[in-house]
Coordinates of C-alpha atoms in Angstrom, one line a residue:
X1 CA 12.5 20.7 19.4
X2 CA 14.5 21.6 16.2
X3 CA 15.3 17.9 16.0
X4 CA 11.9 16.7 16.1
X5 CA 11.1 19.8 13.5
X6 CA 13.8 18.9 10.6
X7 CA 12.6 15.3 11.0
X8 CA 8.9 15.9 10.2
X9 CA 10.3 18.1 7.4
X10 CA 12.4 14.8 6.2
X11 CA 9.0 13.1 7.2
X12 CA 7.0 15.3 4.2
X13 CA 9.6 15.0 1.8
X14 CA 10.0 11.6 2.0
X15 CA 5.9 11.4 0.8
X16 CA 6.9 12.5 -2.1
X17 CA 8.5 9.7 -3.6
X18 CA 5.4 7.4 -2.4
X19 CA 4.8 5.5 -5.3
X20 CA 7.9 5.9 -7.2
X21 CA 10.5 4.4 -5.6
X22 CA 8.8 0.9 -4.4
X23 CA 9.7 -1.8 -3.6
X24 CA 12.5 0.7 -2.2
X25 CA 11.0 2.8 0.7
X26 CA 10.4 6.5 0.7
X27 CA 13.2 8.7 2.1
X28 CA 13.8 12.2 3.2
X29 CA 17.2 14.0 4.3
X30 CA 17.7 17.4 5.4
X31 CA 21.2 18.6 6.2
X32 CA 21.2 22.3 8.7
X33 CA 24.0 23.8 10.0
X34 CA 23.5 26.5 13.7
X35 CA 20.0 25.4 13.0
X36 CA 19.5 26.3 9.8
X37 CA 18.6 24.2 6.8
X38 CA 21.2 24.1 4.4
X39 CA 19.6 21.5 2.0
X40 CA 16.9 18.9 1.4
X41 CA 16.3 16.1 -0.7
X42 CA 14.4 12.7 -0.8
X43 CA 14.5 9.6 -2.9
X44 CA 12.6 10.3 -6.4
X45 CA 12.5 7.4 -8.3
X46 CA 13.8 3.7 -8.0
X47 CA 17.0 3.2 -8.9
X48 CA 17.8 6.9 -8.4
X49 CA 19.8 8.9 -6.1
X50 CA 18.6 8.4 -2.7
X51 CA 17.6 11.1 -0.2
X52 CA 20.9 11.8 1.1
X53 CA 23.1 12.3 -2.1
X54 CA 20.9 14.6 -3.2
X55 CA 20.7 16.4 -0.2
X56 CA 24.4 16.6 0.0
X57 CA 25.1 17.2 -4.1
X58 CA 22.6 20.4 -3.5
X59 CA 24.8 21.3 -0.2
X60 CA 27.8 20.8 -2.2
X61 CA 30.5 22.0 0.4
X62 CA 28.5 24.0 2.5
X63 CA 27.9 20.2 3.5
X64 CA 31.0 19.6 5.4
X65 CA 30.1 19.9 9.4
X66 CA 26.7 19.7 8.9
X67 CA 23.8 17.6 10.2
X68 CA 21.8 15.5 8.7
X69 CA 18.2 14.9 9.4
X70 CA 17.3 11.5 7.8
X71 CA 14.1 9.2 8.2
X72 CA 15.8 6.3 7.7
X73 CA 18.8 4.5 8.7
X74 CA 21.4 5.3 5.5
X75 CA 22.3 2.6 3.8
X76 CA 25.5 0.7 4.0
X77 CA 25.9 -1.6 1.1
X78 CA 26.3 -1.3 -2.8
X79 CA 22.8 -1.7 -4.7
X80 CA 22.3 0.2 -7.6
X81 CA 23.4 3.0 -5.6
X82 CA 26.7 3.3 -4.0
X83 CA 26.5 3.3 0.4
X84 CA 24.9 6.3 1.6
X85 CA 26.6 5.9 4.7
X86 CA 30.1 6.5 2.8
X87 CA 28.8 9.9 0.7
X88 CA 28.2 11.2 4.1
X89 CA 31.5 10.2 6.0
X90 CA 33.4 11.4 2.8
X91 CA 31.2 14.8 2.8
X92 CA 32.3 15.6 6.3
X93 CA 28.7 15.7 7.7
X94 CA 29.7 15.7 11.5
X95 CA 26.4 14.4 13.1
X96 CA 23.8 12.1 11.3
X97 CA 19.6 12.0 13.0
X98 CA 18.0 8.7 12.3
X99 CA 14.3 8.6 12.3
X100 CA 14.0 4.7 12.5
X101 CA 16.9 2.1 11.7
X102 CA 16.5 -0.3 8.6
X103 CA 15.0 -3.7 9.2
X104 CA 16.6 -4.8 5.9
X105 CA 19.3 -7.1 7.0
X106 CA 21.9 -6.2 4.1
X107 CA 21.1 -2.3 3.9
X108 CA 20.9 -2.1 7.6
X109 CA 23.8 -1.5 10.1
X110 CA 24.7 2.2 8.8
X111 CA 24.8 3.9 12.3
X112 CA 27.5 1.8 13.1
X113 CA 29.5 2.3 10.0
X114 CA 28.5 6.1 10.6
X115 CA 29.7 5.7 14.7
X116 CA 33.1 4.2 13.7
X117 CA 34.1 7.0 11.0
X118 CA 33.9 9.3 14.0
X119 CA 30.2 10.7 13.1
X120 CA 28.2 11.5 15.8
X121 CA 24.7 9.7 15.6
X122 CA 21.0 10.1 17.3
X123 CA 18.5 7.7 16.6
X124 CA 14.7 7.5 17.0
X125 CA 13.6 11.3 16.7
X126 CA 9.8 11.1 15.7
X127 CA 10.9 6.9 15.2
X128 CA 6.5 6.3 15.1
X129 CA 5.9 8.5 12.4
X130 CA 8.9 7.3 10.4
X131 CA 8.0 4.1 10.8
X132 CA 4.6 4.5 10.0
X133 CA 5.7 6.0 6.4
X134 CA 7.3 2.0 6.0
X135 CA 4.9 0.2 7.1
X136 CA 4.4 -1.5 3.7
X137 CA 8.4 -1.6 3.7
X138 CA 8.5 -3.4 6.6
X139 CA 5.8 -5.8 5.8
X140 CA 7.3 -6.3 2.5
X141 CA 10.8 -7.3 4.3
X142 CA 10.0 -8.6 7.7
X143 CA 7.0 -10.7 6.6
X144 CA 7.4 -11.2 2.9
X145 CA 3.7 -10.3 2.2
X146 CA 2.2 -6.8 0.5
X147 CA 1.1 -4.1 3.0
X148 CA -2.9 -4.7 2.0
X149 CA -5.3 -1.3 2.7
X150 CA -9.2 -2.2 2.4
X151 CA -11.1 1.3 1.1
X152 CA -14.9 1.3 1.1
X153 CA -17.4 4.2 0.6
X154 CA -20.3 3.9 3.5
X155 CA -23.7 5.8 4.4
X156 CA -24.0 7.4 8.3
X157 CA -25.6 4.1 9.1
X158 CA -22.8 2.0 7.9
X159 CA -24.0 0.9 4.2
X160 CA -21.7 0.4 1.5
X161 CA -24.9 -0.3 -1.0
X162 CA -28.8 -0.8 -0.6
X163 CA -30.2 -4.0 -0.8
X164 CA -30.7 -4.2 -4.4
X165 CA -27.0 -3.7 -4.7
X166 CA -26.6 0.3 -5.7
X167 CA -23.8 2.5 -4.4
X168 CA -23.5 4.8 -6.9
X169 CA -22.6 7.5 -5.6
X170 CA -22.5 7.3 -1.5
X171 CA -19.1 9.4 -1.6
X172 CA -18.2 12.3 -3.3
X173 CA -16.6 13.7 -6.9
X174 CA -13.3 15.1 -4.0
X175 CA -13.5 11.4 -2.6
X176 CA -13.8 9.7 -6.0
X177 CA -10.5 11.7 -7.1
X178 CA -8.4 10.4 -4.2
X179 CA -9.1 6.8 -4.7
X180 CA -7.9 7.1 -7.8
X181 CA -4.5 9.0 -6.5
X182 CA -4.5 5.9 -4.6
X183 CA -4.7 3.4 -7.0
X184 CA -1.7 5.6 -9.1
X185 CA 0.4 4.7 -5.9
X186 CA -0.3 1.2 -5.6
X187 CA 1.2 -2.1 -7.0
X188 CA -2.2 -4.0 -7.3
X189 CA -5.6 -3.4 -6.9
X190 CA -8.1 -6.1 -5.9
X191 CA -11.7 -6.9 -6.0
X192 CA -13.7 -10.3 -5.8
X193 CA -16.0 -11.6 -8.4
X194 CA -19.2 -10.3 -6.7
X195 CA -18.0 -6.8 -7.6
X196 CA -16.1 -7.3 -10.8
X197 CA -19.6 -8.6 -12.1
X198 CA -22.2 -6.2 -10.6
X199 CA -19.6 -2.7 -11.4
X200 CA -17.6 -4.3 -14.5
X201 CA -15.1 -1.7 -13.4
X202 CA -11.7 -0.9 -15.1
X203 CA -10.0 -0.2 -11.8
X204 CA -7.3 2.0 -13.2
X205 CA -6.0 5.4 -12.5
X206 CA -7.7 7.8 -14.5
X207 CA -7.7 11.9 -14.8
X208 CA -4.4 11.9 -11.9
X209 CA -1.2 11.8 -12.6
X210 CA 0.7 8.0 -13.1
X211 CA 3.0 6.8 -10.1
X212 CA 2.6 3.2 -11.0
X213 CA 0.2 1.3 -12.9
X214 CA -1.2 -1.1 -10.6
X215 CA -1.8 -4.8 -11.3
X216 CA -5.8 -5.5 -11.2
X217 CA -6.2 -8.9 -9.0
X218 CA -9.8 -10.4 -8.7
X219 CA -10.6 -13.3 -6.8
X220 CA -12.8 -15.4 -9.2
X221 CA -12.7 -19.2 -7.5
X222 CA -15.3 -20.2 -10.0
X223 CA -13.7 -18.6 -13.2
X224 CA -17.1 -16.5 -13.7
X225 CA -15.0 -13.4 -15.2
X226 CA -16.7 -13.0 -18.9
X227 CA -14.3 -12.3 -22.1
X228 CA -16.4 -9.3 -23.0
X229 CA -15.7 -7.3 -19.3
X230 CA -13.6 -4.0 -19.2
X231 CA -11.5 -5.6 -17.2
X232 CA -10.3 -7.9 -20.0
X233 CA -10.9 -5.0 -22.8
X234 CA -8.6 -2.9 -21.3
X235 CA -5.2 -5.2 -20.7
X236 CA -4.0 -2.9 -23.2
X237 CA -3.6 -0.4 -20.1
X238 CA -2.6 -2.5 -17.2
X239 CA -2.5 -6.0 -16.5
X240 CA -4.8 -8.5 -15.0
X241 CA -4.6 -11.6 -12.8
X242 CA -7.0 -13.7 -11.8
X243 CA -7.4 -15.7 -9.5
X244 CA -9.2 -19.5 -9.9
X245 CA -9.3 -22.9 -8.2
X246 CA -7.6 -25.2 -10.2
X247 CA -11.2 -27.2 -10.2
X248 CA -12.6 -24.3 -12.4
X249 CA -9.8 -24.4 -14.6
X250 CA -10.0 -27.5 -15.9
X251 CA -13.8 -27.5 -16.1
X252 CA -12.9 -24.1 -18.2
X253 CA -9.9 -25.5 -20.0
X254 CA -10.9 -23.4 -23.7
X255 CA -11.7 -20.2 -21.9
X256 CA -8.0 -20.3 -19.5
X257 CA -6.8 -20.9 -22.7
X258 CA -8.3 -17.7 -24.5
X259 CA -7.1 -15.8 -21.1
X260 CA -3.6 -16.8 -21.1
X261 CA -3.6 -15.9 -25.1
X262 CA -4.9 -12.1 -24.3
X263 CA -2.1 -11.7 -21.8
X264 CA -4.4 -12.6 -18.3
X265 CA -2.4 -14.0 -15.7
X266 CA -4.1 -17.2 -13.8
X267 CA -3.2 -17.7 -10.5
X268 CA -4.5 -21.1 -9.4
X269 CA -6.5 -20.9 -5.9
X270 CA -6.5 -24.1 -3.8
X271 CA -9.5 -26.1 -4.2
X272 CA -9.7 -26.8 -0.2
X273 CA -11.6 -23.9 1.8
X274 CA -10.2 -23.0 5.5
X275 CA -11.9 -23.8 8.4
X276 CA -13.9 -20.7 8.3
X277 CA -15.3 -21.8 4.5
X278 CA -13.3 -18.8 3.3
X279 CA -10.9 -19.3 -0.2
X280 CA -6.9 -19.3 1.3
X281 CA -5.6 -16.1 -0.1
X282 CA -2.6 -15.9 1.9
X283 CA -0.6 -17.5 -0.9
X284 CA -1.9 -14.8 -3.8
X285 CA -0.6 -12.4 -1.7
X286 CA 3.0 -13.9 -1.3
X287 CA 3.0 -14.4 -5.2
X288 CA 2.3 -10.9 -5.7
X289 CA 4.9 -10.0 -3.7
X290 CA 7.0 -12.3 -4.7
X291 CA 6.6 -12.5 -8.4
X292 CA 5.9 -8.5 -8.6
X293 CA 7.7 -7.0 -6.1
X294 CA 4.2 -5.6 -5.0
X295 CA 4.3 -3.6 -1.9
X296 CA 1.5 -2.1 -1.7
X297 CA -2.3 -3.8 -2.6
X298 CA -5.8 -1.6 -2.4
X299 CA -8.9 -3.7 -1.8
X300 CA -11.7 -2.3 -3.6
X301 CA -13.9 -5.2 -2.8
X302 CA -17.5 -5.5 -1.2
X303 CA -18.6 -7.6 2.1
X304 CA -17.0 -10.6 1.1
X305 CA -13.3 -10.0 0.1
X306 CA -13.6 -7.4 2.8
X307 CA -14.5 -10.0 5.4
X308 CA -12.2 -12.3 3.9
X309 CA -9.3 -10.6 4.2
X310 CA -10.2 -9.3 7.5
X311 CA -10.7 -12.8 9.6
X312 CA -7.4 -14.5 7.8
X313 CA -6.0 -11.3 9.4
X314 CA -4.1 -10.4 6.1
X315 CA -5.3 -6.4 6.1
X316 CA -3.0 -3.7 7.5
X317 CA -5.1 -0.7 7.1
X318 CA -8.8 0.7 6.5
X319 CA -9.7 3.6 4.3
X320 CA -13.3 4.2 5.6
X321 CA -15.2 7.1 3.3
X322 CA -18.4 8.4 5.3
X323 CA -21.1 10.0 2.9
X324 CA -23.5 12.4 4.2
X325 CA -26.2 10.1 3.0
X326 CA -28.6 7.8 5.7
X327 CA -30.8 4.6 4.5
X328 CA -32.5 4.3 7.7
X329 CA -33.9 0.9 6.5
X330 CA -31.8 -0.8 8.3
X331 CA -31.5 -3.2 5.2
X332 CA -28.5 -1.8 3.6
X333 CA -25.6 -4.1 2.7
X334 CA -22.7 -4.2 5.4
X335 CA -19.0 -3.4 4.8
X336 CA -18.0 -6.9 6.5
X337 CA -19.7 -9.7 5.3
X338 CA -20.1 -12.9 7.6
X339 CA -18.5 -15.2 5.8
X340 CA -19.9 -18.8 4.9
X341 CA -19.9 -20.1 8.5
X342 CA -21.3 -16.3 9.8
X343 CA -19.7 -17.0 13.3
X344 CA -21.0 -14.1 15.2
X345 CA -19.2 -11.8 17.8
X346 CA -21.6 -12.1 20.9
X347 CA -19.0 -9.7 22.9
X348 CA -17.5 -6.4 22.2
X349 CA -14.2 -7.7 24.1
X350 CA -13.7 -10.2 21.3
X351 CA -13.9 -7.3 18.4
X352 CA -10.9 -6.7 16.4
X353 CA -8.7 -3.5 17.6
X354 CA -7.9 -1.0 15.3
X355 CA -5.9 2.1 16.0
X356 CA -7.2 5.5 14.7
X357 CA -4.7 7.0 12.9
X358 CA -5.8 9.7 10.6
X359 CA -9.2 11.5 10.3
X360 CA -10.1 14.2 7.8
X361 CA -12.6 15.8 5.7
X362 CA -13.0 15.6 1.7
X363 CA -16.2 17.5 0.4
X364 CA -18.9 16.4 2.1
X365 CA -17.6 13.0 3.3
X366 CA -15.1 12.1 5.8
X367 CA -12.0 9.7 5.9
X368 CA -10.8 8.0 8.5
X369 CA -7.9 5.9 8.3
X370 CA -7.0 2.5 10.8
X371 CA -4.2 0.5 11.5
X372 CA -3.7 -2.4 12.9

């Protein structure tokens, strides 16, 4: 039981460097001794210490023959940080507790480092949940794509906007807030066309404090984006991609050009549709990643995107806000949209599984948060 207690202590400490150390992931380390904690740190900022240094420069000696309580698997190779695996050996920490072992191929391999220097070593102690803080990490490593969440705001009856198109507001000021704590954590934020042109949003972080200033990405195939949106007026305070088919680019060769001039990245879409009609966005995603080191991406999109994303099976996790309000129409617009060839599911059997892994209450709305 202690074990599985220090570890969830790791666990919460490692939350705090969410956003700050990425494309790193976050870390936690607490070092006991008789069953007492003797010292605690986690991984603040990339390029910074990492959990277990500055657990052990707090302990200072009271470190040697102590145990320490890590999420994940220490690292055995020179980065921009010297091996965690040899600050620990040369501390004289006597036993190490791994949460979950590194699927990096060069960092990983520190238990046995740890094993051989004589140090005794547990792993998988509360391994799900230190996984689950990851998951983007391993995405990011094992697949080479961004850990995409999909966040909409929906009515009892499952609306995320009337007919005529108005949303504003179905969640509340509390739920407002923490999308934009989200958005402070994430690398990118995207939206399609459809919703860039009827909210003209900024989609920054505003009135929280900055982790990272996200990319904005909107999926505009037809280039429809005008000069004179927010999204274009305020580059000055976080960048913007966009992307086009290279047909509308060179129908809109002046306008690209005026883009590319204000600083707009333009990310050329195939032309060819997939066999479900949909624009390809597998390959944004890898040139996010790839080009921006983006680990994390929040959708912010309507039906469309939503359904996109969904059906090329490229999301990871749902952030589904329930509002108190009803329409009771049954006319509102639908969270997933059908998609150009609107295939319909004529058995539950065939619906996509999500797992249920977090369900709480802000204000007057509810959250509840899916995995795959």
């Amino acid at each position: 039981m202690s074990d599985s207690r220090f570890m969830k202590r790791a666990i919460a400490l490692a939350r705090r460097g969410i956003g700050r150390v990425e494309p790193n992931p976050p870390v936690g380390c607490v070092l006991t001794k008789n069953g007492r904690k003797v010292s605690e740190g986690y991984h603040r900022r990339y390029g910074g210490p990492h959990a277990e240094v500055e657990a052990l420069t707090r302990a200072g000696s009271a470190a040697r023959g102590a145990a320490a309580y890590v999420t994940l698997e220490p690292c055995c190779h020179t980065g921009k940080t010297p091996p965690c695996t040899r600050a620990l050996i040369e501390a004289g920490v006597k036993r190490v507790v791994i949460g979950c072992l590194d699927p990096h191929g060069t960092a990983g391999g520190g238990k046995t480092v740890l094993r051989r220097a004589g140090v005794k070593v547990d792993v998988g102690v509360e391994n799900d949940a230190c996984r689950d803080l990851i998951a983007p990490f391993i995405k990011y490593v094992e697949q080479g794509l961004p850990y995409v969440t999909l966040k909409w705001a929906q009515t009892i009856d499952g609306a995320i906007a009337t007919h005529t198109g108005d949303s504003r507001w179905i969640s509340g000021e509390q739920s407002r807030k923490l999308v934009h704590q989200r958005r402070a954590c994430a690398d990118a934020v995207m939206v399609g066309i459809g919703t860039a042109l009827a909210d003209d949003p900024q989609l920054t972080a505003r009135n929280v404090p900055i982790r990272r200033v996200a990319r904005r990405v909107v999926i505009d195939p037809r280039f429809r984006l005008p000069l004179k949106s927010k999204l274009i007026a305020t580059l000055d305070t976080a960048p913007l991609t966009l992307a086009v088919t290279r047909a509308a680019l060179a129908r809109h060769t002046r306008k690209a050009a005026q883009m590319k001039e204000m600083g707009v990245e333009l990310f050329k879409l195939p032309d060819r549709r997939n066999k479900q009609g949909q624009v390809p966005l597998l390959s944004l995603l890898k040139h996010i990643r790839n080009r921006f080191q983006a680990t994390n991406v929040l959708v912010e999109g309507g039906a469309g995107l939503n359904g996109s994303l969904l059906r090329q099976g490229l999301a990871d996790e749902l952030w589904v806000f329930t509002g108190p309000g009803l329409l009771g129409d049954g006319l509102g617009q639908p969270a997933v949209g059908a998609g150009p060839k609107k295939r319909a599911v004529t058995a539950m059997r065939d619906a996509q599984s999500w797992l249920l892994s977090e369900l709480k209450r802000c204000g007057d709305d509810t959250i509840a948060v899916y995995r795959r």
